[in-house]
Structure formats: structure tokens, C-alpha cells
Coordinates of C-alpha atoms in Angstrom, one line a residue:
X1 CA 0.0 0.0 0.0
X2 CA 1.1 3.5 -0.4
X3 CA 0.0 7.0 0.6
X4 CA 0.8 8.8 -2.4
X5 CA 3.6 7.9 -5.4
X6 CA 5.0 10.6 -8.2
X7 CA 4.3 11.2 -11.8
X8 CA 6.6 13.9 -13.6
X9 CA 4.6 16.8 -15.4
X10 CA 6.6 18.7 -18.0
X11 CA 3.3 20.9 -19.5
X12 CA 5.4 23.5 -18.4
X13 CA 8.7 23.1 -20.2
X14 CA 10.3 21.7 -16.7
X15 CA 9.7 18.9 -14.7
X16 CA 6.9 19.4 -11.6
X17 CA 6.6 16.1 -10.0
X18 CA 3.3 14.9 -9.1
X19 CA 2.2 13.4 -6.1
X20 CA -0.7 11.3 -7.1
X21 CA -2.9 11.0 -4.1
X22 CA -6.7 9.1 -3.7
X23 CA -9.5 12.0 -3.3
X24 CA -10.5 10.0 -0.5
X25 CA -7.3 9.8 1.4
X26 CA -7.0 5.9 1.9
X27 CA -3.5 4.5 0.4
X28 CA -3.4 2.8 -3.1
X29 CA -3.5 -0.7 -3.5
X30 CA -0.3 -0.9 -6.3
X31 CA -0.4 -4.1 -8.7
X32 CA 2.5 -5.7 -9.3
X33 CA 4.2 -9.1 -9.1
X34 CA 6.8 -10.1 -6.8
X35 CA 9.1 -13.6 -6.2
X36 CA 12.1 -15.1 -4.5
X37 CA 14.9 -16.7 -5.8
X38 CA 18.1 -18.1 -3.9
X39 CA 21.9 -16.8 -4.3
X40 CA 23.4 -20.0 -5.7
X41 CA 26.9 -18.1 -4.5
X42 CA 25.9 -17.1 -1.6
X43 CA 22.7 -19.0 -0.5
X44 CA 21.3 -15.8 0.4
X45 CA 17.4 -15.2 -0.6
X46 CA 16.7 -12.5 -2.6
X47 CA 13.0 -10.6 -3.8
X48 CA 12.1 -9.3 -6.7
X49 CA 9.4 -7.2 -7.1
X50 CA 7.9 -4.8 -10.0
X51 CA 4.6 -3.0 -10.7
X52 CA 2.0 -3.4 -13.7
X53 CA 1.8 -0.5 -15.4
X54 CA -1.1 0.1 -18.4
X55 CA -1.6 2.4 -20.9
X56 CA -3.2 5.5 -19.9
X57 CA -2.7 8.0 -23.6
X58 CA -6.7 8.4 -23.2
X59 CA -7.0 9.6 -19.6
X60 CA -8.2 12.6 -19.0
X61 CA -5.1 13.6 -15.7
X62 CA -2.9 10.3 -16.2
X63 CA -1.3 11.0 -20.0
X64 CA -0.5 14.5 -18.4
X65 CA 2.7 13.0 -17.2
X66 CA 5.7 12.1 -18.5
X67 CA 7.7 13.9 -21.3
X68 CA 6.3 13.1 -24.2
X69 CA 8.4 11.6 -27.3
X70 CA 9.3 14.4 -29.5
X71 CA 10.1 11.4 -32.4
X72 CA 6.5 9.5 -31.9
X73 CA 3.1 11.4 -32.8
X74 CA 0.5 12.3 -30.4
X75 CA -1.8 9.1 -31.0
X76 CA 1.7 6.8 -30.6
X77 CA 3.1 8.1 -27.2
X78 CA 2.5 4.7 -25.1
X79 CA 2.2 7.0 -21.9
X80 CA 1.6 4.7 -19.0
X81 CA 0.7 4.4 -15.7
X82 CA 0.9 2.2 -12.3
X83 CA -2.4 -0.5 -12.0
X84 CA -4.2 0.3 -9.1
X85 CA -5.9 -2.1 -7.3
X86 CA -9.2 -1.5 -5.9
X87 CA -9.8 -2.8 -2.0
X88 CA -13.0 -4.8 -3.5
X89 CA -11.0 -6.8 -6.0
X90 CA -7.4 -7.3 -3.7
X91 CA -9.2 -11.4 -3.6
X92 CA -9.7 -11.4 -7.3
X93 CA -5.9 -10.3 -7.8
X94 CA -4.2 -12.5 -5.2
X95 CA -5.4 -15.9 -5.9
X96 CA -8.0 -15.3 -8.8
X97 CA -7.5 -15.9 -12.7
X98 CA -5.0 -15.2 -14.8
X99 CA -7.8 -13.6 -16.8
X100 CA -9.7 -11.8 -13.4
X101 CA -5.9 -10.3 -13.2
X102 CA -5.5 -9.0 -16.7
X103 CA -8.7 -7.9 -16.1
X104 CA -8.1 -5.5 -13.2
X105 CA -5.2 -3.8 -15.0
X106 CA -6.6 -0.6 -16.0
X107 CA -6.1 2.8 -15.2
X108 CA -8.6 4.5 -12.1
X109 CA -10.8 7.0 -13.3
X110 CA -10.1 10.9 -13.3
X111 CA -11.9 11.7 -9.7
X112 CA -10.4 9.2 -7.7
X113 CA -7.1 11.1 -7.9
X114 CA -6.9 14.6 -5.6
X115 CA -6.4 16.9 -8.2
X116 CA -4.4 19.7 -6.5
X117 CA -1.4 18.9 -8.2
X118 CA -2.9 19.1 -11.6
X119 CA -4.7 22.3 -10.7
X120 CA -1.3 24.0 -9.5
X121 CA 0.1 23.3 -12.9
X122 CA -3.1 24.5 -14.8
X123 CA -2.4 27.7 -12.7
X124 CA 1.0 27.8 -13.9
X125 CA 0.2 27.4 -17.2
X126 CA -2.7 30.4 -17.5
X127 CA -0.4 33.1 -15.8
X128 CA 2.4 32.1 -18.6
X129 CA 2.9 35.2 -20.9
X130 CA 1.5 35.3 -24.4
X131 CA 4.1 34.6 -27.4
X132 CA 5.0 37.7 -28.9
X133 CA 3.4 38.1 -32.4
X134 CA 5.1 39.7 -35.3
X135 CA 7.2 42.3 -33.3
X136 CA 9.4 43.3 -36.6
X137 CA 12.9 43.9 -36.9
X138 CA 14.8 46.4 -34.7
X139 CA 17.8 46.2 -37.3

């Protein structure tokens, strides 16, 4: 579980991380998959552990983040997410289906997330100067 994780934002030109809190305040459930394997050197044990990502290009606060990839077009930009896992379907993940799993990767929708973040950098974005237009030659 976890209280909040960060996303980078670069709407701006520059980096503002992110911290992507629930609206509601309780922690994230974060999918992922984890194992154990044995040092044959050593003997020691060892975990491994990573977390699911999906694709998020059509959500509305999630393909805010990341820099996008100036060689790719807007429609190609794989922008992608941690799975969340909702307290309702913890069962379904841990010992359901491979197919109940797949299943529950997907991103959460838009008002799950508190929001502050995102309306910080729409803040910053509205007080940004206008580009100058046509201002001639001074030479």
C-alpha cells in the first residue's frame, strides 16, 4: 500500500513532479508481481518485485505525465501508468484468474485522484505570458 507515489509533469517546459494521491485519502493498493529466488553463491534469498503499469494515452489527468516523445506522434506516445488495485478486487488479484488479473489492470478513473497537483500546474500554465506576435525587426 502506499499514501501517495510521483508522476513527472513537463506541460510547463520543466519537470513538476506529481504526487498522485486518492481524493478520498485511503492509500493505493499498487499491482504488481513479486518472487524469490536463492543466491546459488551465496545462499542468500533474494525478492524481486515490479509494478503493472497500463496504458493510460486516453485519460483525462494520467497522460498528463511524462515527457512526451518528440520522435513519436501524439496518437503513438504509449504513456503509461501504475495499475491500481481496488480494496473490493485485492481477492480477485491474489489468488483469482489469470484472466480476473488482466482484467483488473486498467487505469482508475479521473476523480479518484486529488487533483491539487494538476490544478497547480493549470495555474501555472494560465499566468504564462502570451508569445509575442510579429514584433518586426529592430535592425
Amino acid at each position: 500500500l502506499a499514501e501517495w507515489y510521483q508522476g513527472p509533469n513537463w506541460e510547463t517546459g520543466k519537470n513538476i513532479w506529481w504526487k498522485l494521491r486518492r481524493a478520498d485519502s485511503q492509500p493505493w493498493a499498487l499491482a504488481g508481481l513479486w518472487s524469490e529466488w536463492t543466491d546459488p553463491q551465496t545462499g542468500e534469498v533474494k525478492a524481486n518485485y515490479t509494478m503493472i503499469t497500463c496504458n493510460c494515452d486516453g485519460h483525462p489527468l494520467l497522460a498528463r505525465l511524462h515527457k512526451p516523445n518528440p520522435t513519436l506522434p501524439p496518437d503513438q506516445q504509449d504513456k503509461r501508468a501504475v495499475a491500481h488495485i481496488d480494496k473490493a478486487d485485492w481477492d480477485a488479484w491474489l489468488h483469482g484468474s489469470e484472466e480476473q488479473a488482466l482484467g483488473l489492470i486498467k487505469p482508475q478513473p479521473a476523480d479518484v485522484f486529488d487533483l491539487a497537483d494538476a490544478a497547480n500546474t493549470d495555474m501555472l500554465l494560465a499566468a504564462r505570458p502570451p508569445v509575442p506576435r510579429n514584433q518586426g525587426n529592430l535592425i
